[in-house]
Amino acid sequence: MFPLGHAAVAYLFYVVYAALSTRRLPTRWALVPLAIGSQFPDLVDKPLAYAGVLTYGRSLAHSVFTLIIVSSLVWLVTRRFEKRWQATDWREQLRVLSPAAFTIGYASHLFGDVYRSVLAGQYLEGRFLLYPIYALPETSADQIPPWIRILNYYQHMENQVEMGVILLAGVVFLGVRIRTAR
């Protein structure tokens, strides 16, 4: 899955979370940590794999262990600073929803990278989720700069499965905006 697909899946998961838990629909500022979380694993692993630091572009930050550690740190830092923020401040919106939004974005990224393999019954394809327990292969795709792969992918995006998810997220986003504008 590529950046727009990850962002779309994260947004859809977040809308469901907001509707089921707080009844608060996503606000502008809550979408910032969601967007960062939805891209975080690739922002860490892809450049490090291309630089030769990691052997695989889905390893360190794509691990559920790293998800737990990083998300816990986000929760701890947010809770530590919450008393310093004013309720009318834009940071208050981030405080209220950022730990959950970041974690949902991050977790949805891992889901987006593994769901096709799981549906196809190829469970070992998702072994990167348990890095460093499993050794991971070196792939030729990691030798191509990540920004080049993204540009090549989006030139022919109309043929991609992600397009439907991206369009669905766009429709839901517009529906949420219209509903909250009332």
Coordinates of N, CA and C in Angstrom, one line a residue:
M1 N 0.9 -1.2 0.0 CA 0.0 0.0 0.0 C 0.9 1.2 0.0
F2 N 0.4 2.3 -0.7 CA 1.2 3.5 -0.8 C 0.6 4.6 0.0
P3 N 1.3 5.8 0.1 CA 0.9 6.8 1.1 C -0.6 7.2 1.1
L4 N -1.2 7.5 0.0 CA -2.6 7.9 -0.1 C -3.5 6.8 0.4
G5 N -3.2 5.5 0.1 CA -4.0 4.4 0.5 C -3.9 4.2 2.1
H6 N -2.6 4.4 2.6 CA -2.5 4.3 4.0 C -3.3 5.4 4.7
A7 N -3.2 6.6 4.2 CA -3.9 7.7 4.8 C -5.4 7.5 4.8
A8 N -5.9 7.0 3.6 CA -7.4 6.7 3.5 C -7.8 5.6 4.5
V9 N -7.1 4.5 4.6 CA -7.4 3.5 5.5 C -7.4 4.0 7.0
A10 N -6.4 4.8 7.3 CA -6.3 5.4 8.6 C -7.5 6.3 8.9
Y11 N -7.9 7.1 8.0 CA -9.0 8.0 8.2 C -10.3 7.2 8.4
L12 N -10.5 6.1 7.6 CA -11.7 5.3 7.8 C -11.7 4.6 9.2
F13 N -10.6 4.1 9.6 CA -10.6 3.5 10.9 C -10.8 4.5 12.0
Y14 N -10.3 5.7 11.8 CA -10.4 6.8 12.8 C -11.9 7.3 12.9
V15 N -12.5 7.4 11.8 CA -14.0 7.8 11.8 C -14.8 6.7 12.6
V16 N -14.5 5.5 12.4 CA -15.2 4.4 13.1 C -14.9 4.5 14.6
Y17 N -13.6 4.7 14.9 CA -13.2 4.9 16.3 C -14.0 6.1 17.0
A18 N -13.9 7.2 16.3 CA -14.6 8.4 16.8 C -16.1 8.2 17.0
A19 N -16.7 7.6 16.0 CA -18.1 7.4 16.1 C -18.5 6.4 17.3
L20 N -17.7 5.4 17.5 CA -18.0 4.4 18.5 C -17.6 4.8 19.9
S21 N -16.5 5.6 20.0 CA -16.0 5.8 21.4 C -16.5 7.2 21.9
T22 N -16.0 8.3 21.3 CA -16.3 9.6 21.9 C -17.4 10.3 21.2
R23 N -17.9 9.8 20.2 CA -19.0 10.4 19.4 C -18.5 11.8 18.8
R24 N -17.2 12.0 18.9 CA -16.6 13.2 18.3 C -16.0 12.8 17.0
L25 N -16.5 13.4 15.9 CA -15.9 13.2 14.6 C -14.6 13.9 14.4
P26 N -13.8 13.4 13.5 CA -12.4 13.9 13.4 C -12.4 15.4 13.1
T27 N -11.6 16.2 13.7 CA -11.4 17.6 13.5 C -10.1 17.8 12.7
R28 N -9.9 19.0 12.3 CA -8.7 19.3 11.5 C -7.4 19.0 12.2
W29 N -7.3 19.4 13.4 CA -6.1 19.1 14.1 C -5.9 17.7 14.5
A30 N -6.9 17.0 14.7 CA -6.8 15.5 15.0 C -6.3 14.7 13.8
L31 N -6.5 15.3 12.6 CA -6.0 14.6 11.5 C -4.5 14.7 11.3
V32 N -3.9 15.6 11.9 CA -2.4 15.8 11.8 C -1.7 14.6 12.4
P33 N -1.9 14.2 13.6 CA -1.3 13.0 14.2 C -1.7 11.7 13.5
L34 N -3.0 11.7 13.0 CA -3.4 10.6 12.2 C -2.6 10.4 11.0
A35 N -2.4 11.5 10.2 CA -1.6 11.4 9.0 C -0.2 11.0 9.3
I36 N 0.4 11.6 10.3 CA 1.8 11.2 10.7 C 1.9 9.7 11.0
G37 N 0.9 9.3 11.9 CA 0.9 7.8 12.2 C 0.8 6.9 11.0
S38 N -0.1 7.3 10.1 CA -0.4 6.5 8.9 C 0.8 6.4 8.0
Q39 N 1.8 7.3 8.1 CA 3.0 7.2 7.2 C 4.2 6.8 8.0
F40 N 4.2 6.9 9.3 CA 5.4 6.7 10.2 C 6.2 5.5 9.8
P41 N 5.7 4.3 9.7 CA 6.5 3.1 9.4 C 7.3 3.3 8.1
D42 N 6.7 3.8 7.1 CA 7.5 4.0 5.8 C 8.5 5.1 5.9
L43 N 8.1 6.2 6.7 CA 9.1 7.3 6.8 C 10.3 6.9 7.5
V44 N 10.2 5.8 8.4 CA 11.4 5.3 9.1 C 12.1 4.2 8.2
D45 N 11.4 3.2 7.9 CA 12.0 2.0 7.3 C 12.5 2.2 5.8
K46 N 11.7 2.8 5.0 CA 12.1 2.9 3.6 C 13.4 3.7 3.3
P47 N 13.5 4.9 3.9 CA 14.8 5.5 3.7 C 16.0 4.8 4.4
L48 N 15.8 4.1 5.5 CA 16.9 3.4 6.1 C 17.2 2.1 5.3
A49 N 16.3 1.5 4.7 CA 16.6 0.4 3.8 C 17.3 0.8 2.6
Y50 N 16.9 1.9 2.0 CA 17.5 2.5 0.8 C 19.0 2.9 1.1
A51 N 19.2 3.4 2.3 CA 20.6 3.8 2.8 C 21.4 2.6 3.2
G52 N 20.8 1.4 3.3 CA 21.6 0.2 3.6 C 21.7 0.0 5.1
V53 N 21.0 0.8 5.9 CA 21.0 0.6 7.4 C 20.2 -0.6 7.8
L54 N 19.0 -0.8 7.2 CA 18.1 -1.9 7.3 C 18.2 -2.8 6.1
T55 N 18.0 -4.1 6.3 CA 18.0 -5.0 5.1 C 16.7 -5.1 4.4
Y56 N 15.6 -4.6 5.0 CA 14.3 -4.7 4.4 C 13.5 -3.5 4.7
G57 N 12.7 -3.0 3.7 CA 11.9 -1.8 3.9 C 10.7 -1.9 4.7
R58 N 10.4 -3.1 5.3 CA 9.4 -3.3 6.2 C 10.0 -4.1 7.4
S59 N 10.6 -3.4 8.3 CA 11.3 -4.1 9.4 C 11.1 -3.4 10.7
L60 N 12.0 -2.5 11.1 CA 12.0 -1.9 12.4 C 10.7 -1.2 12.7
A61 N 10.3 -0.2 12.0 CA 9.1 0.5 12.3 C 7.8 -0.2 11.9
H62 N 7.9 -1.3 11.1 CA 6.7 -2.1 10.8 C 6.5 -3.2 11.8
S63 N 7.2 -3.3 12.8 CA 7.1 -4.3 13.9 C 6.0 -3.9 14.9
V64 N 5.2 -4.8 15.3 CA 4.2 -4.5 16.3 C 4.9 -4.1 17.6
F65 N 6.1 -4.6 17.8 CA 6.9 -4.2 19.1 C 7.2 -2.7 19.0
T66 N 7.6 -2.2 17.9 CA 7.9 -0.7 17.7 C 6.6 0.1 17.8
L67 N 5.5 -0.5 17.2 CA 4.2 0.2 17.4 C 3.8 0.4 18.8
I68 N 4.0 -0.6 19.6 CA 3.7 -0.5 21.0 C 4.6 0.5 21.7
I69 N 5.9 0.4 21.5 CA 6.8 1.4 22.1 C 6.6 2.8 21.7
V70 N 6.5 3.1 20.4 CA 6.3 4.4 19.9 C 4.9 5.0 20.3
S71 N 3.9 4.2 20.2 CA 2.6 4.7 20.6 C 2.5 5.0 22.1
S72 N 3.1 4.1 22.9 CA 3.2 4.3 24.3 C 3.9 5.6 24.7
L73 N 5.0 5.9 23.9 CA 5.7 7.2 24.1 C 4.9 8.4 23.8
V74 N 4.1 8.3 22.7 CA 3.2 9.4 22.3 C 2.2 9.6 23.4
W75 N 1.6 8.5 23.9 CA 0.6 8.7 25.0 C 1.2 9.3 26.2
L76 N 2.4 8.8 26.6 CA 3.1 9.4 27.8 C 3.4 10.9 27.7
V77 N 4.0 11.2 26.5 CA 4.4 12.6 26.3 C 3.2 13.5 26.3
T78 N 2.1 13.0 25.6 CA 0.9 13.8 25.5 C 0.3 14.0 26.9
R79 N 0.2 13.0 27.7 CA -0.3 13.1 29.1 C 0.5 14.0 30.0
R80 N 1.8 13.9 29.7 CA 2.7 14.8 30.6 C 2.5 16.3 30.3
F81 N 2.2 16.6 29.1 CA 2.0 18.0 28.8 C 0.6 18.5 28.8
E82 N -0.4 17.7 29.1 CA -1.8 18.1 28.9 C -2.2 19.2 29.9
K83 N -1.6 19.2 31.1 CA -1.9 20.3 32.0 C -1.4 21.6 31.7
R84 N -0.5 21.7 30.8 CA 0.1 23.0 30.4 C -0.7 23.7 29.2
W85 N -1.6 22.9 28.6 CA -2.4 23.5 27.5 C -3.7 24.1 27.9
Q86 N -4.0 25.1 27.3 CA -5.3 25.8 27.6 C -6.4 25.1 26.8
A87 N -7.6 25.0 27.4 CA -8.7 24.3 26.7 C -9.2 25.0 25.4
T88 N -8.9 26.3 25.3 CA -9.3 27.0 24.1 C -8.2 27.0 23.0
D89 N -7.1 26.4 23.3 CA -6.0 26.4 22.4 C -6.1 25.3 21.4
W90 N -5.6 25.5 20.2 CA -5.6 24.5 19.1 C -4.9 23.2 19.6
R91 N -4.0 23.4 20.5 CA -3.3 22.2 21.0 C -4.1 21.3 21.8
E92 N -5.2 21.9 22.4 CA -6.2 21.1 23.2 C -6.8 20.0 22.3
Q93 N -7.2 20.4 21.1 CA -7.7 19.4 20.2 C -6.7 18.3 19.9
L94 N -5.5 18.7 19.7 CA -4.4 17.6 19.5 C -4.3 16.8 20.8
R95 N -4.3 17.4 21.9 CA -4.2 16.6 23.2 C -5.3 15.6 23.3
V96 N -6.5 16.0 23.0 CA -7.6 15.1 23.2 C -7.6 13.9 22.3
L97 N -7.2 14.1 21.1 CA -7.3 13.0 20.1 C -5.9 12.5 19.6
S98 N -4.8 13.2 19.8 CA -3.6 12.8 19.1 C -3.0 11.5 19.5
P99 N -3.1 11.1 20.8 CA -2.5 9.7 21.0 C -3.3 8.6 20.3
A100 N -4.6 8.7 20.4 CA -5.5 7.7 19.7 C -5.3 7.9 18.2
A101 N -5.3 9.1 17.7 CA -5.2 9.3 16.2 C -3.9 8.7 15.7
F102 N -2.8 9.1 16.4 CA -1.5 8.6 16.0 C -1.4 7.0 16.0
T103 N -1.9 6.5 17.1 CA -1.9 5.0 17.3 C -2.8 4.3 16.2
I104 N -3.9 4.9 16.0 CA -4.8 4.3 14.9 C -4.2 4.4 13.6
G105 N -3.6 5.6 13.3 CA -2.9 5.7 12.0 C -1.7 4.7 11.8
Y106 N -0.9 4.6 12.9 CA 0.2 3.6 12.9 C -0.3 2.2 12.7
A107 N -1.3 1.8 13.5 CA -1.8 0.4 13.4 C -2.4 0.1 12.1
S108 N -3.2 1.1 11.6 CA -3.8 0.9 10.3 C -2.8 0.8 9.2
H109 N -1.6 1.4 9.3 CA -0.6 1.2 8.3 C -0.1 -0.2 8.3
L110 N 0.1 -0.8 9.4 CA 0.5 -2.2 9.5 C -0.6 -3.1 8.9
F111 N -1.8 -2.8 9.3 CA -2.9 -3.6 8.7 C -3.0 -3.5 7.2
G112 N -2.8 -2.2 6.7 CA -2.8 -2.0 5.2 C -1.7 -2.8 4.5
D113 N -0.6 -3.0 5.2 CA 0.6 -3.7 4.5 C 0.4 -5.2 4.6
V114 N -0.5 -5.7 5.4 CA -0.6 -7.2 5.6 C -1.9 -7.8 5.2
Y115 N -3.0 -7.0 5.1 CA -4.3 -7.6 4.9 C -4.4 -8.4 3.7
R116 N -3.8 -8.0 2.5 CA -3.9 -8.9 1.3 C -3.3 -10.2 1.5
S117 N -2.2 -10.3 2.1 CA -1.5 -11.5 2.4 C -2.3 -12.4 3.3
V118 N -2.9 -11.9 4.3 CA -3.7 -12.7 5.2 C -5.0 -13.2 4.5
L119 N -5.6 -12.4 3.7 CA -6.8 -12.8 3.0 C -6.4 -13.9 2.0
A120 N -5.2 -13.9 1.4 CA -4.8 -14.9 0.5 C -4.2 -16.2 1.2
G121 N -4.2 -16.1 2.5 CA -3.7 -17.3 3.3 C -2.2 -17.4 3.3
Q122 N -1.5 -16.3 2.9 CA 0.0 -16.3 2.9 C 0.4 -15.6 4.2
Y123 N 0.3 -16.3 5.3 CA 0.6 -15.7 6.6 C 2.0 -15.3 6.9
L124 N 2.9 -16.1 6.3 CA 4.4 -15.8 6.4 C 4.8 -14.5 5.8
E125 N 4.0 -13.9 4.9 CA 4.2 -12.7 4.3 C 4.2 -11.5 5.3
G126 N 3.4 -11.8 6.4 CA 3.3 -10.8 7.4 C 4.3 -10.9 8.6
R127 N 5.3 -11.7 8.4 CA 6.3 -12.0 9.4 C 7.1 -10.7 9.8
F128 N 7.1 -9.7 8.9 CA 7.8 -8.5 9.3 C 7.1 -7.8 10.5
L129 N 5.9 -8.1 10.8 CA 5.2 -7.6 12.0 C 5.9 -8.0 13.3
L130 N 6.6 -9.1 13.2 CA 7.3 -9.6 14.4 C 8.8 -9.4 14.4
Y131 N 9.3 -8.5 13.6 CA 10.7 -8.1 13.5 C 11.1 -7.6 14.9
P132 N 12.2 -8.0 15.5 CA 13.3 -8.7 15.0 C 13.3 -10.2 15.2
I133 N 12.2 -10.8 15.6 CA 12.1 -12.2 15.9 C 12.4 -13.0 14.6
Y134 N 11.9 -12.5 13.5 CA 12.1 -13.2 12.2 C 13.1 -12.4 11.4
A135 N 14.0 -13.2 10.8 CA 15.0 -12.6 9.8 C 14.2 -12.2 8.5
L136 N 14.5 -11.1 8.0 CA 13.7 -10.6 6.8 C 14.7 -10.5 5.6
P137 N 14.1 -10.8 4.4 CA 14.9 -10.8 3.2 C 15.3 -9.4 2.8
E138 N 16.3 -9.3 2.0 CA 16.7 -8.1 1.3 C 16.0 -8.1 -0.1
T139 N 15.3 -7.0 -0.4 CA 14.6 -7.0 -1.7 C 15.2 -6.0 -2.6
S140 N 15.0 -6.3 -3.9 CA 15.5 -5.3 -4.9 C 14.7 -4.0 -4.9
A141 N 13.5 -4.0 -4.5 CA 12.7 -2.8 -4.4 C 13.3 -1.8 -3.4
D142 N 14.0 -2.3 -2.4 CA 14.6 -1.4 -1.5 C 15.9 -0.7 -2.0
Q143 N 16.3 -1.1 -3.2 CA 17.4 -0.4 -3.8 C 17.0 0.8 -4.7
I144 N 15.7 0.9 -4.9 CA 15.1 2.0 -5.6 C 14.8 3.1 -4.6
P145 N 15.1 4.3 -4.9 CA 14.7 5.4 -3.9 C 13.2 5.4 -3.7
P146 N 12.8 5.5 -2.5 CA 11.4 5.5 -2.1 C 10.6 6.5 -2.9
W147 N 11.1 7.7 -3.1 CA 10.4 8.8 -3.7 C 10.2 8.4 -5.2
I148 N 11.1 7.7 -5.8 CA 10.9 7.3 -7.2 C 9.8 6.3 -7.3
R149 N 9.8 5.3 -6.4 CA 8.8 4.3 -6.4 C 7.4 4.9 -6.3
I150 N 7.3 5.9 -5.4 CA 6.0 6.6 -5.2 C 5.6 7.3 -6.4
L151 N 6.5 8.0 -7.1 CA 6.1 8.8 -8.3 C 5.7 7.8 -9.4
N152 N 6.4 6.7 -9.6 CA 6.1 5.7 -10.6 C 4.7 5.1 -10.3
Y153 N 4.4 4.8 -9.1 CA 3.2 4.2 -8.7 C 2.0 5.1 -9.0
Y154 N 2.1 6.4 -8.6 CA 1.0 7.3 -8.8 C 0.8 7.7 -10.2
Q155 N 1.7 7.5 -11.1 CA 1.5 7.7 -12.5 C 0.5 6.8 -13.1
H156 N 0.3 5.6 -12.5 CA -0.6 4.6 -13.1 C -1.6 4.1 -12.0
M157 N -2.0 5.1 -11.2 CA -2.8 4.7 -10.0 C -4.2 4.2 -10.4
E158 N -4.7 4.6 -11.5 CA -6.1 4.2 -11.9 C -6.3 2.7 -11.9
N159 N -5.2 2.0 -12.0 CA -5.3 0.5 -12.1 C -5.1 -0.1 -10.7
Q160 N -5.0 0.6 -9.7 CA -4.7 0.1 -8.4 C -5.9 -0.1 -7.5
V161 N -5.8 -1.2 -6.7 CA -6.9 -1.5 -5.8 C -7.2 -0.4 -4.8
E162 N -6.2 0.3 -4.4 CA -6.3 1.3 -3.4 C -7.2 2.5 -3.8
M163 N -7.4 2.7 -5.1 CA -8.2 3.8 -5.6 C -9.6 3.8 -4.9
G164 N -10.2 2.6 -4.8 CA -11.6 2.5 -4.2 C -11.6 3.0 -2.8
V165 N -10.5 2.6 -2.0 CA -10.5 3.0 -0.6 C -10.2 4.5 -0.5
I166 N -9.4 5.0 -1.4 CA -9.2 6.5 -1.4 C -10.4 7.2 -1.7
L167 N -11.2 6.8 -2.7 CA -12.4 7.4 -3.0 C -13.5 7.3 -1.9
L168 N -13.5 6.2 -1.2 CA -14.5 6.0 -0.1 C -14.1 6.9 1.0
A169 N -12.8 7.1 1.3 CA -12.4 8.0 2.4 C -12.7 9.4 2.0
G170 N -12.6 9.8 0.8 CA -12.9 11.1 0.3 C -14.4 11.4 0.5
V171 N -15.3 10.4 0.2 CA -16.7 10.6 0.3 C -17.1 10.7 1.8
V172 N -16.5 9.9 2.6 CA -16.7 9.9 4.1 C -16.3 11.3 4.6
F173 N -15.1 11.7 4.2 CA -14.6 13.0 4.7 C -15.5 14.1 4.3
L174 N -16.0 14.2 3.1 CA -17.0 15.2 2.7 C -18.3 15.1 3.5
G175 N -18.7 13.9 3.7 CA -19.9 13.7 4.5 C -19.7 14.2 6.0
V176 N -18.6 13.9 6.5 CA -18.3 14.4 7.9 C -18.2 15.9 7.9
R177 N -17.6 16.5 6.9 CA -17.5 18.0 6.9 C -18.9 18.6 6.7
I178 N -19.7 18.0 5.9 CA -21.1 18.6 5.7 C -21.9 18.4 7.0
R179 N -21.7 17.3 7.6 CA -22.5 17.0 8.9 C -22.1 17.9 10.0
T180 N -20.8 18.2 10.1 CA -20.3 19.0 11.2 C -20.5 20.5 10.9
A181 N -20.7 20.8 9.6 CA -20.9 22.3 9.3 C -22.3 22.7 9.7
R182 N -23.2 21.8 9.9 CA -24.6 22.2 10.3 C -24.7 22.8 11.7

